[in-house]
């Protein structure tokens, strides 16, 4: 493995003394690229790719020129890949945010007996969010440290400071991530409450005092009553934000022609967060339906218009107890979302609802409804957005499964990394369903470095393929001891690649940087980036992410390609929650079949371990089993 340059960060943007993201050697990246791709290509494709890669990396060739430019960039920026990655992963993506990009956290189902109970829960939740924001504003959050492999390393905290201060502005070709850091504009001191597709401004600071929970409840109650008033009803403008990004950019420019709409947009774009008070969906709630409702609101007939998807944090409180958070993913990764939501849920459990008669602002000014001027043109745009959202609702094939036969404790007793073990199980499940390996994305946190976000762990290793073939080969040619050996070697390969990725030596960011530099130099696109292998390598048919929680909740997101799966997992000591998504329009995928194969594979792997490891001492546990791969949700 290449040696890391761990020099202390100097100069530009030194973030609390974290090192800069290293730049891997060109030869290392090209070698690993070939190794990652060989078994995913036909022999003919691979021979061509090998030739193309050799040419690219030849002494004095294009690769060396681009690498030297990247090195210059590394010297002059805090993080050489950050901007390229942000644009590529999110801002250039033109797909609609719901399902395709925005991940969700699903809270345990709440049991509200009366409408006031859901408002009470919402007031408690917002109170916690304001408390958390106070911690952020005073920079009082303790610094996260890496867990598992290479544990204890301090991690970059920048993403936390974007939770309540950023906004994703749609653009015709590329979105902009706007951060509220201007000293001219006053700090936002309001949240937006969505109720019955109407939007209300709720000031959370009045006369320099933060509203307490009782006042928040009073205001939410007023909003719920205002939303019920039929004659005031305005069209569900929030639907426009669920459309493709170019379409929404276009609709927004139409809205902006009216000063009333400009004022309303300004209030939404500058708020701390959204609170979406949803009507009961009428569906029987279970983990799967709750995940679907969080991802798309159930479409137009349910709560699909009761959202504003450009805002990073949307807290959803449903009258039927379906609650959670919808997240705009460009400002931060999954682990930041988890830390924030865990704080909130623990706050709500730990500090009983403070609805005492506190010294209240005697007469709170009524919250105000945001107004919209809607032309026939806007009504037409709304109808089109509604249609597209409806298609998304029909298309999403969701399956949330709680696997209860064992959890990470059993895996640790086998002296294996739970994350690597589950990744091999996902490879086995895909192979059982489809009979071939595919390019796989597993997000790996690179927060050890200044402004670090994620790189990709390429889990479809040749070693995993050898193991899954042995497990699915009907012939009894491989005995259990050999299969066990293959499983261990698949887990070792996965762990090695994980360490490579979290230490800044993954190949995906590096290849992205080289291609972007070529583009900036206005060069003709180098052959390596036009080659079929490059296309195949970036079609992430399996998009996976570990998002572990210490509070009862789970994360879900959609697939990133039409014929793919989104597979998010949350390993607990005695069970594992899997949230698997795919699209119904693809004849190749089926979430229920995938889950069935996954369960079968996990049971087969357990039986294999039990047969082969009965001699080992189960009390000895391996060190550093959990990798800090869980720091992100993948979304590519």
Coordinates of C-alpha atoms in Angstrom, one line a residue:
X1 CA 0.0 0.0 0.0
X2 CA 1.3 3.5 -0.8
X3 CA 2.9 5.5 2.0
X4 CA 0.8 8.4 3.1
X5 CA 2.1 11.9 3.3
X6 CA 0.7 13.0 6.7
X7 CA 2.3 16.4 6.9
X8 CA 0.5 18.9 9.1
X9 CA -1.7 21.2 7.0
X10 CA -0.2 24.6 6.4
X11 CA -1.3 27.7 4.7
X12 CA -4.7 27.8 2.9
X13 CA -7.7 26.9 4.9
X14 CA -5.9 25.0 7.6
X15 CA -8.9 23.4 9.4
X16 CA -7.9 22.8 13.1
X17 CA -4.6 21.4 12.0
X18 CA -6.0 18.5 10.0
X19 CA -3.8 17.3 7.1
X20 CA -4.6 18.0 3.5
X21 CA -6.1 15.2 1.4
X22 CA -3.2 13.3 -0.1
X23 CA -2.8 12.8 -3.9
X24 CA -2.2 9.2 -4.8
X25 CA 0.6 8.3 -7.2
X26 CA -0.7 8.0 -10.8
X27 CA 0.7 4.5 -11.3
X28 CA -0.9 3.2 -8.0
X29 CA -4.3 4.5 -9.1
X30 CA -4.1 3.1 -12.6
X31 CA -2.9 -0.3 -11.3
X32 CA -5.8 -0.5 -8.8
X33 CA -8.3 0.7 -11.5
X34 CA -7.3 -2.3 -13.7
X35 CA -7.5 -4.7 -10.8
X36 CA -11.0 -3.4 -9.9
X37 CA -12.3 -3.7 -13.4
X38 CA -10.8 -6.8 -14.9
X39 CA -13.5 -9.2 -13.6
X40 CA -16.3 -6.8 -14.5
X41 CA -15.3 -6.7 -18.2
X42 CA -15.2 -9.2 -21.1
X43 CA -11.7 -10.3 -22.1
X44 CA -11.9 -8.1 -25.2
X45 CA -13.0 -5.0 -23.2
X46 CA -10.3 -5.6 -20.7
X47 CA -7.5 -5.9 -23.3
X48 CA -8.6 -2.6 -24.9
X49 CA -8.8 -0.9 -21.4
X50 CA -5.3 -2.2 -20.5
X51 CA -3.9 -0.7 -23.6
X52 CA -5.7 2.6 -23.1
X53 CA -4.5 2.8 -19.4
X54 CA -0.9 2.0 -20.4
X55 CA -0.9 4.8 -22.9
X56 CA -2.4 7.2 -20.5
X57 CA 0.2 6.4 -17.8
X58 CA 3.2 6.3 -20.2
X59 CA 6.2 8.4 -19.3
X60 CA 5.8 11.9 -20.6
X61 CA 2.2 11.2 -21.5
X62 CA -1.2 12.9 -20.8
X63 CA -1.6 11.3 -17.4
X64 CA 1.7 12.7 -16.1
X65 CA 0.8 16.2 -17.3
X66 CA -2.7 16.0 -15.6
X67 CA -1.1 14.6 -12.5
X68 CA 1.4 17.5 -12.2
X69 CA -1.5 20.0 -12.6
X70 CA -3.4 18.2 -9.9
X71 CA -0.4 18.5 -7.6
X72 CA -0.3 22.2 -8.2
X73 CA -4.0 22.3 -7.3
X74 CA -3.3 20.3 -4.1
X75 CA -0.7 22.9 -3.1
X76 CA -3.0 25.9 -3.6
X77 CA -6.4 24.6 -2.2
X78 CA -7.5 23.2 1.1
X79 CA -8.9 20.1 -0.6
X80 CA -8.0 19.4 -4.2
X81 CA -11.1 17.3 -5.0
X82 CA -13.8 19.0 -2.9
X83 CA -15.3 21.3 -5.6
X84 CA -15.0 18.8 -8.4
X85 CA -16.6 16.1 -6.2
X86 CA -19.5 18.4 -5.0
X87 CA -20.4 19.4 -8.6
X88 CA -20.1 15.9 -10.0
X89 CA -21.9 14.1 -7.2
X90 CA -24.7 16.7 -6.6
X91 CA -24.8 20.1 -8.2
X92 CA -24.5 19.0 -11.8
X93 CA -27.0 16.3 -11.3
X94 CA -30.3 17.2 -13.0
X95 CA -32.5 14.5 -11.5
X96 CA -35.3 15.4 -9.1
X97 CA -34.1 15.4 -5.4
X98 CA -36.8 13.2 -3.9
X99 CA -35.9 9.5 -4.2
X100 CA -32.9 10.1 -6.5
X101 CA -30.8 12.2 -4.2
X102 CA -32.3 13.1 -0.8
X103 CA -31.8 10.5 1.9
X104 CA -34.2 10.2 4.8
X105 CA -34.1 9.1 8.4
X106 CA -37.2 7.3 9.6
X107 CA -38.0 7.7 13.3
X108 CA -39.8 5.0 15.4
X109 CA -43.5 5.3 14.7
X110 CA -45.2 7.6 17.2
X111 CA -48.7 7.0 18.6
X112 CA -50.5 10.2 18.8
X113 CA -54.0 10.0 20.4
X114 CA -55.1 13.5 19.4
X115 CA -54.0 16.2 16.9
X116 CA -52.5 18.3 19.8
X117 CA -50.1 15.3 20.5
X118 CA -48.4 15.6 17.1
X119 CA -48.0 19.3 17.6
X120 CA -46.6 18.7 21.0
X121 CA -44.1 16.3 19.5
X122 CA -43.2 18.8 16.8
X123 CA -42.7 21.6 19.4
X124 CA -40.4 19.3 21.4
X125 CA -38.5 18.4 18.2
X126 CA -38.0 22.0 17.1
X127 CA -37.0 22.9 20.6
X128 CA -34.2 20.3 20.4
X129 CA -33.1 21.5 17.0
X130 CA -32.8 25.1 18.3
X131 CA -30.8 23.7 21.3
X132 CA -28.5 21.9 18.8
X133 CA -28.1 25.0 16.7
X134 CA -27.0 26.9 19.9
X135 CA -24.2 24.2 20.3
X136 CA -23.2 24.7 16.6
X137 CA -23.2 28.5 16.9
X138 CA -21.0 28.5 19.9
X139 CA -18.8 25.9 18.3
X140 CA -19.4 23.7 21.4
X141 CA -19.8 20.4 19.6
X142 CA -17.0 18.0 20.6
X143 CA -14.8 17.0 17.6
X144 CA -15.8 13.6 16.1
X145 CA -13.0 11.0 16.1
X146 CA -12.7 8.1 13.7
X147 CA -13.9 4.7 15.0
X148 CA -12.7 1.3 14.1
X149 CA -9.8 1.1 11.7
X150 CA -7.2 3.7 12.6
X151 CA -9.5 4.9 15.4
X152 CA -9.0 8.1 17.3
X153 CA -8.1 10.3 14.4
X154 CA -9.9 13.7 14.7
X155 CA -12.3 14.4 11.8
X156 CA -13.2 17.5 9.9
X157 CA -16.3 19.2 11.4
X158 CA -17.1 21.6 8.6
X159 CA -20.2 19.7 7.4
X160 CA -22.1 20.3 10.7
X161 CA -22.0 24.1 10.3
X162 CA -24.0 23.7 7.1
X163 CA -27.0 21.9 8.7
X164 CA -29.1 25.0 9.3
X165 CA -27.3 27.6 7.2
X166 CA -27.3 26.3 3.6
X167 CA -29.6 26.1 0.7
X168 CA -29.5 24.4 -2.7
X169 CA -30.5 26.9 -5.3
X170 CA -31.6 25.3 -8.6
X171 CA -29.8 26.4 -11.8
X172 CA -30.4 25.6 -15.5
X173 CA -27.2 23.6 -15.8
X174 CA -25.8 23.4 -12.3
X175 CA -27.2 24.1 -8.9
X176 CA -25.5 26.4 -6.3
X177 CA -24.9 25.5 -2.7
X178 CA -25.6 28.8 -0.9
X179 CA -24.2 29.2 2.6
X180 CA -25.5 31.9 4.9
X181 CA -22.2 33.4 6.0
X182 CA -22.8 37.0 5.2
X183 CA -22.3 39.4 8.1
X184 CA -24.5 41.9 6.3
X185 CA -27.6 39.8 6.4
X186 CA -29.0 39.1 9.9
X187 CA -28.9 35.5 11.1
X188 CA -32.0 33.7 10.2
X189 CA -34.3 33.4 13.2
X190 CA -37.3 31.7 11.7
X191 CA -38.4 28.3 10.5
X192 CA -40.9 27.5 7.8
X193 CA -43.8 25.3 8.8
X194 CA -45.5 23.4 5.9
X195 CA -49.1 22.4 6.7
X196 CA -51.7 21.3 4.1
X197 CA -49.3 22.4 1.3
X198 CA -49.3 26.0 2.8
X199 CA -46.2 27.6 4.1
X200 CA -46.0 29.7 7.3
X201 CA -43.2 31.7 8.8
X202 CA -42.6 30.9 12.5
X203 CA -40.2 33.3 14.2
X204 CA -38.3 31.3 16.8
X205 CA -36.7 34.4 18.3
X206 CA -38.9 37.3 19.4
X207 CA -37.5 40.3 21.2
X208 CA -34.1 38.7 21.4
X209 CA -35.6 35.7 23.3
X210 CA -35.8 32.2 21.9
X211 CA -39.3 30.8 22.1
X212 CA -39.7 28.0 24.6
X213 CA -41.6 24.8 23.9
X214 CA -44.9 26.1 25.2
X215 CA -44.7 29.2 22.9
X216 CA -43.7 27.0 20.0
X217 CA -46.8 24.8 20.6
X218 CA -49.0 27.8 20.8
X219 CA -47.7 29.0 17.5
X220 CA -48.0 25.6 15.8
X221 CA -51.6 25.3 17.0
X222 CA -52.3 28.7 15.4
X223 CA -50.7 27.5 12.2
X224 CA -52.7 24.3 12.1
X225 CA -55.9 26.4 12.5
X226 CA -54.8 28.9 9.8
X227 CA -54.1 26.0 7.4
X228 CA -57.6 24.7 7.8
X229 CA -59.2 28.0 6.6
X230 CA -60.5 27.0 3.2
X231 CA -60.9 30.5 1.6
X232 CA -57.2 31.2 2.2
X233 CA -56.0 28.1 0.4
X234 CA -53.1 28.6 -2.1
X235 CA -51.7 26.2 -4.7
X236 CA -49.1 23.6 -3.5
X237 CA -46.0 25.6 -4.7
X238 CA -43.7 23.1 -2.9
X239 CA -44.4 20.6 -5.7
X240 CA -42.2 22.6 -8.0
X241 CA -39.2 21.7 -5.8
X242 CA -39.8 18.0 -6.4
X243 CA -39.2 18.4 -10.2
X244 CA -36.0 17.9 -12.1
X245 CA -33.5 20.6 -11.3
X246 CA -33.5 22.4 -14.7
X247 CA -37.4 22.4 -14.6
X248 CA -37.5 23.8 -11.1
X249 CA -34.9 26.5 -12.0
X250 CA -37.1 27.5 -14.9
X251 CA -40.3 27.5 -12.7
X252 CA -38.5 29.5 -10.1
X253 CA -37.5 32.2 -12.6
X254 CA -41.2 32.4 -13.6
X255 CA -42.2 32.8 -9.9
X256 CA -39.6 35.5 -9.4
X257 CA -41.4 37.9 -11.8
X258 CA -43.8 38.7 -9.0
X259 CA -42.6 40.6 -5.9
X260 CA -45.0 38.7 -3.7
X261 CA -43.4 35.4 -4.8
X262 CA -39.9 36.9 -4.4
X263 CA -40.6 37.8 -0.8
X264 CA -42.0 34.3 -0.1
X265 CA -39.0 32.6 -1.7
X266 CA -36.6 34.8 0.2
X267 CA -38.2 33.7 3.5
X268 CA -38.0 30.0 2.6
X269 CA -34.4 30.2 1.3
X270 CA -33.2 32.0 4.5
X271 CA -35.0 29.8 7.1
X272 CA -33.2 27.5 9.6
X273 CA -35.1 24.4 8.6
X274 CA -38.6 23.2 7.6
X275 CA -41.1 21.5 9.8
X276 CA -43.6 19.6 7.7
X277 CA -46.9 18.8 9.5
X278 CA -48.3 16.0 7.4
X279 CA -51.8 14.8 7.2
X280 CA -52.4 11.1 8.0
X281 CA -51.6 9.1 4.8
X282 CA -54.3 6.6 5.2
X283 CA -51.8 3.8 4.6
X284 CA -51.1 1.0 7.1
X285 CA -47.7 2.0 8.6
X286 CA -44.8 -0.3 8.7
X287 CA -41.1 0.3 8.1
X288 CA -41.4 0.0 4.3
X289 CA -44.4 2.3 3.9
X290 CA -42.8 4.9 6.3
X291 CA -39.6 4.9 4.3
X292 CA -41.6 5.4 1.1
X293 CA -43.7 8.2 2.6
X294 CA -40.5 9.9 3.9
X295 CA -38.8 9.6 0.4
X296 CA -41.6 11.2 -1.7
X297 CA -44.4 12.2 0.6
X298 CA -46.9 9.8 -1.0
X299 CA -47.3 12.1 -4.0
X300 CA -49.8 14.8 -4.7
X301 CA -52.8 13.1 -3.1
X302 CA -51.0 12.7 0.2
X303 CA -48.1 15.0 1.4
X304 CA -45.9 15.3 -1.7
X305 CA -46.6 19.1 -1.9
X306 CA -46.0 19.7 1.8
X307 CA -42.2 19.9 1.2
X308 CA -39.5 22.2 0.1
X309 CA -36.7 19.9 -1.2
X310 CA -33.9 22.5 -1.5
X311 CA -33.6 23.0 2.3
X312 CA -31.1 20.6 3.9
X313 CA -33.3 19.7 7.0
X314 CA -37.0 19.0 6.7
X315 CA -38.4 17.5 9.9
X316 CA -41.6 15.6 9.1
X317 CA -44.3 15.0 11.8
X318 CA -47.3 13.1 10.5
X319 CA -50.6 13.1 12.2
X320 CA -50.6 9.3 11.9
X321 CA -47.2 9.0 13.7
X322 CA -45.0 8.7 10.6
X323 CA -42.1 10.9 11.5
X324 CA -38.5 11.5 10.4
X325 CA -36.2 13.8 8.5
X326 CA -35.8 14.5 4.8
X327 CA -32.3 15.7 3.8
X328 CA -30.9 17.7 0.9
X329 CA -27.6 15.8 0.6
X330 CA -25.2 18.3 -0.9
X331 CA -24.1 20.1 2.3
X332 CA -23.3 17.0 4.5
X333 CA -23.0 13.2 4.8
X334 CA -25.1 10.7 6.5
X335 CA -23.1 10.5 9.7
X336 CA -23.7 14.3 10.4
X337 CA -27.4 13.7 9.8
X338 CA -27.3 10.7 12.2
X339 CA -25.4 12.7 14.9
X340 CA -27.9 15.5 14.7
X341 CA -31.0 13.3 14.7
X342 CA -29.7 11.2 17.5
X343 CA -29.1 14.3 19.6
X344 CA -32.7 15.3 18.9
X345 CA -34.3 12.0 19.8
X346 CA -32.1 11.7 23.0
X347 CA -33.1 15.3 23.9
X348 CA -36.8 14.4 23.5
X349 CA -36.4 11.2 25.6
X350 CA -34.1 12.8 28.2
X351 CA -35.7 16.2 28.7
X352 CA -39.4 15.7 29.3
X353 CA -41.6 18.0 27.4
X354 CA -41.3 21.4 29.1
X355 CA -44.8 22.6 28.7
X356 CA -44.9 24.4 32.0
X357 CA -46.4 27.9 32.1
X358 CA -43.1 29.7 31.6
X359 CA -42.7 33.5 31.5
X360 CA -44.2 33.7 28.1
X361 CA -44.3 36.6 25.6
X362 CA -47.8 37.7 26.6
X363 CA -49.2 38.0 23.1
X364 CA -47.1 36.3 20.5
X365 CA -47.5 37.8 17.1
X366 CA -49.5 35.4 14.8
X367 CA -47.3 33.4 12.4
X368 CA -47.7 34.6 8.9
X369 CA -48.8 32.7 5.8
X370 CA -46.5 33.0 2.8
X371 CA -48.4 34.4 -0.2
X372 CA -48.0 33.3 -3.9
X373 CA -49.3 35.0 -7.0
X374 CA -50.1 32.3 -9.5
X375 CA -50.5 32.9 -13.2
X376 CA -52.0 30.3 -15.5
X377 CA -48.4 29.5 -16.5
X378 CA -47.5 28.6 -12.9
X379 CA -50.6 26.4 -12.7
X380 CA -49.4 24.5 -15.8
X381 CA -45.9 24.1 -14.3
X382 CA -47.5 22.8 -11.1
X383 CA -49.6 20.2 -13.0
X384 CA -46.5 19.0 -14.8
X385 CA -44.4 18.7 -11.5
X386 CA -47.4 16.8 -9.9
X387 CA -47.4 14.3 -12.8
X388 CA -43.7 13.6 -12.5
X389 CA -43.9 13.2 -8.7
X390 CA -46.8 10.7 -9.2
X391 CA -44.6 8.7 -11.6
X392 CA -41.8 8.6 -9.0
X393 CA -44.3 7.3 -6.4
X394 CA -45.4 4.5 -8.7
X395 CA -41.9 3.7 -9.7
X396 CA -40.3 3.3 -6.3
X397 CA -40.0 -0.4 -5.1
X398 CA -39.0 -0.2 -1.4
X399 CA -38.3 -3.0 1.0
X400 CA -37.2 -2.5 4.6
X401 CA -36.2 -5.7 6.3
X402 CA -35.1 -6.3 9.9
X403 CA -32.8 -9.3 9.8
X404 CA -33.1 -10.8 13.3
X405 CA -31.1 -14.1 13.1
X406 CA -27.9 -12.3 14.2
X407 CA -26.1 -9.0 14.2
X408 CA -22.6 -7.6 14.5
X409 CA -21.7 -9.4 17.7
X410 CA -21.8 -12.8 15.9
X411 CA -19.6 -11.4 13.1
X412 CA -17.1 -9.9 15.5
X413 CA -16.8 -13.4 17.2
X414 CA -15.7 -14.7 13.8
X415 CA -12.9 -12.1 14.0
X416 CA -14.3 -10.3 11.0
X417 CA -15.2 -6.7 10.3
X418 CA -19.0 -6.4 10.3
X419 CA -19.0 -3.8 7.5
X420 CA -16.8 -6.0 5.3
X421 CA -18.8 -9.1 6.1
X422 CA -22.1 -7.3 5.2
X423 CA -20.6 -6.0 1.9
X424 CA -19.6 -9.5 0.9
X425 CA -23.2 -10.6 1.7
X426 CA -24.5 -7.9 -0.6
X427 CA -22.2 -9.2 -3.4
X428 CA -23.6 -12.7 -2.8
X429 CA -27.2 -11.4 -2.9
X430 CA -26.7 -9.6 -6.1
X431 CA -24.9 -12.5 -7.7
X432 CA -27.7 -14.9 -6.6
X433 CA -30.3 -12.6 -8.2
X434 CA -28.5 -11.7 -11.4
X435 CA -25.6 -14.2 -12.0
X436 CA -22.9 -11.5 -12.4
X437 CA -20.9 -9.1 -10.4
X438 CA -21.5 -5.3 -10.9
X439 CA -19.7 -2.1 -10.2
X440 CA -20.5 -1.3 -6.5
X441 CA -20.3 1.9 -4.6
X442 CA -19.8 2.0 -0.8
X443 CA -19.2 5.4 0.6
X444 CA -16.0 5.9 2.7
X445 CA -15.5 9.0 4.8
X446 CA -12.4 11.1 4.1
X447 CA -13.1 13.4 7.0
X448 CA -9.6 12.8 8.4
X449 CA -8.6 15.5 6.0
X450 CA -9.5 19.2 5.6
X451 CA -12.9 19.6 4.0
X452 CA -13.1 15.8 3.5
X453 CA -16.3 14.3 2.2
X454 CA -16.2 10.8 0.8
X455 CA -14.5 8.5 -1.7
X456 CA -15.7 5.1 -2.9
X457 CA -14.9 1.7 -1.6
X458 CA -15.1 -0.6 -4.6
X459 CA -16.7 -3.6 -2.9
X460 CA -17.0 -5.8 -6.0
X461 CA -13.6 -7.3 -5.5
X462 CA -12.2 -10.3 -7.4
X463 CA -11.9 -12.1 -4.0
X464 CA -15.6 -11.5 -3.3
X465 CA -16.5 -12.8 -6.8
X466 CA -14.5 -16.0 -6.1
X467 CA -16.3 -16.5 -2.8
X468 CA -19.8 -15.9 -4.2
X469 CA -19.2 -18.2 -7.2
X470 CA -18.1 -21.0 -4.7
X471 CA -21.3 -20.4 -2.7
X472 CA -23.7 -20.5 -5.7
X473 CA -22.0 -23.2 -7.7
X474 CA -24.4 -26.1 -7.6
X475 CA -21.5 -28.6 -7.9
X476 CA -19.9 -29.7 -4.7
X477 CA -16.4 -28.9 -6.0
X478 CA -15.4 -26.6 -3.2
X479 CA -15.4 -27.9 0.4
X480 CA -16.4 -25.8 3.4
X481 CA -12.9 -25.2 4.6
X482 CA -12.0 -23.8 1.1
X483 CA -15.2 -21.6 1.1
X484 CA -14.2 -20.3 4.5
X485 CA -10.8 -19.5 3.3
X486 CA -12.4 -17.6 0.3
X487 CA -14.7 -15.7 2.7
X488 CA -11.7 -14.6 4.8
X489 CA -9.8 -13.5 1.8
X490 CA -12.9 -11.5 0.5
X491 CA -13.1 -9.8 3.8
X492 CA -9.4 -9.0 3.9
X493 CA -9.6 -7.5 0.4
X494 CA -12.6 -5.4 1.4
X495 CA -10.9 -4.2 4.6
X496 CA -7.7 -3.3 2.7
X497 CA -9.7 -1.3 0.1
X498 CA -11.6 0.4 3.0
X499 CA -8.3 1.6 4.6
X500 CA -7.1 2.7 1.2
X501 CA -10.2 4.8 0.7
X502 CA -10.4 6.4 4.2
X503 CA -6.8 7.4 4.1
X504 CA -7.3 9.3 0.8
X505 CA -5.9 6.6 -1.5
X506 CA -9.1 5.6 -3.3
X507 CA -9.2 5.7 -7.1
X508 CA -12.5 7.4 -7.8
X509 CA -11.7 10.9 -6.6
X510 CA -8.3 10.7 -8.2
X511 CA -9.7 9.7 -11.6
X512 CA -12.4 12.4 -11.3
X513 CA -9.7 15.0 -10.6
X514 CA -7.7 14.0 -13.6
X515 CA -10.7 14.1 -15.9
X516 CA -11.8 17.6 -14.6
X517 CA -8.3 19.0 -15.0
X518 CA -8.3 17.8 -18.7
X519 CA -11.6 19.6 -19.1
X520 CA -10.2 22.8 -17.6
X521 CA -7.2 22.7 -19.9
X522 CA -9.7 22.4 -22.8
X523 CA -7.9 19.2 -23.9
X524 CA -9.7 16.6 -26.0
X525 CA -11.1 14.1 -23.5
X526 CA -8.4 11.5 -22.9
X527 CA -9.2 8.0 -24.2
X528 CA -9.3 6.5 -20.7
X529 CA -12.4 8.6 -19.9
X530 CA -14.1 7.7 -23.2
X531 CA -13.4 4.0 -22.8
X532 CA -16.3 1.6 -22.2
X533 CA -14.7 0.4 -18.9
X534 CA -14.8 3.9 -17.5
X535 CA -18.5 4.1 -18.2
X536 CA -19.1 0.6 -16.7
X537 CA -17.0 1.5 -13.6
X538 CA -19.2 4.6 -12.9
X539 CA -22.6 2.8 -13.4
X540 CA -23.1 2.0 -9.7
X541 CA -25.8 -0.7 -10.0
X542 CA -25.3 -1.4 -6.3
X543 CA -25.1 1.8 -4.3
X544 CA -24.5 0.9 -0.6
X545 CA -23.9 2.6 2.6
X546 CA -23.6 1.7 6.3
X547 CA -25.5 4.2 8.4
X548 CA -25.4 2.9 12.0
X549 CA -27.4 4.4 14.8
X550 CA -27.5 4.2 18.6
X551 CA -31.1 5.2 18.7
X552 CA -33.9 3.3 17.2
X553 CA -34.3 4.7 13.6
X554 CA -33.0 3.9 10.1
X555 CA -31.9 5.6 6.9
X556 CA -33.2 5.0 3.4
X557 CA -32.4 6.4 -0.1
X558 CA -33.2 5.5 -3.7
X559 CA -31.1 3.7 -6.4
X560 CA -28.7 5.9 -8.4
X561 CA -29.2 4.2 -11.8
X562 CA -32.5 3.0 -13.3
X563 CA -31.5 -0.7 -13.2
X564 CA -29.9 -0.5 -9.8
X565 CA -30.4 -1.0 -6.1
X566 CA -30.0 1.4 -3.2
X567 CA -28.9 -0.7 -0.2
X568 CA -28.5 1.0 3.2
X569 CA -27.8 -1.0 6.3
X570 CA -27.7 -0.4 10.0
X571 CA -25.9 -3.1 11.9
X572 CA -26.9 -3.6 15.6
X573 CA -25.6 -6.1 18.1
X574 CA -28.2 -8.7 17.5
X575 CA -29.9 -7.7 14.3
X576 CA -29.3 -5.7 11.0
X577 CA -31.8 -3.3 9.4
X578 CA -31.6 -3.3 5.6
X579 CA -33.4 -0.7 3.5
X580 CA -33.4 -1.8 -0.1
X581 CA -34.8 0.3 -3.0
X582 CA -35.1 -0.2 -6.7
X583 CA -37.3 1.0 -9.6
X584 CA -40.4 -0.9 -10.8
X585 CA -39.8 0.3 -14.4
X586 CA -36.7 -1.8 -14.5
X587 CA -37.5 -5.4 -15.5
X588 CA -34.1 -6.4 -14.1
X589 CA -34.6 -5.5 -10.5
X590 CA -37.0 -6.5 -7.6
X591 CA -36.4 -5.3 -4.0
X592 CA -38.2 -8.2 -2.5
X593 CA -36.2 -10.8 -4.5
X594 CA -33.0 -9.0 -3.5
X595 CA -33.9 -9.1 0.2
X596 CA -34.8 -12.8 0.0
X597 CA -31.4 -13.6 -1.6
X598 CA -29.7 -11.4 1.0
X599 CA -31.3 -13.2 3.9
X600 CA -30.5 -16.6 2.4
X601 CA -26.9 -15.5 1.9
X602 CA -26.5 -14.2 5.5
X603 CA -27.9 -17.5 6.8
X604 CA -25.5 -19.5 4.5
X605 CA -22.5 -17.4 5.7
X606 CA -23.5 -18.0 9.3
X607 CA -23.8 -21.8 8.8
X608 CA -20.4 -21.8 7.0
X609 CA -18.8 -19.9 10.0
X610 CA -20.4 -22.2 12.5
X611 CA -19.2 -25.3 10.7
X612 CA -15.6 -24.0 10.3
X613 CA -15.1 -22.0 13.5
X614 CA -16.6 -24.3 16.1
X615 CA -13.1 -24.9 17.4
X616 CA -12.3 -21.2 18.0
X617 CA -12.8 -19.4 21.3
X618 CA -15.9 -17.2 20.8
X619 CA -15.0 -14.8 23.6
X620 CA -12.0 -13.5 21.9
X621 CA -13.0 -10.5 19.9
X622 CA -11.2 -8.8 17.1
X623 CA -9.9 -5.3 17.5
X624 CA -11.2 -2.5 15.4
X625 CA -14.0 -4.2 13.7
X626 CA -16.1 -1.3 12.8
X627 CA -14.7 0.8 10.1
X628 CA -15.4 4.5 9.7
X629 CA -17.1 3.8 6.4
X630 CA -20.4 4.7 7.8
X631 CA -19.9 8.3 7.4
X632 CA -21.9 8.9 4.4
X633 CA -24.8 7.9 2.4
X634 CA -23.9 7.1 -1.1
X635 CA -25.5 9.1 -3.8
X636 CA -23.9 9.2 -7.1

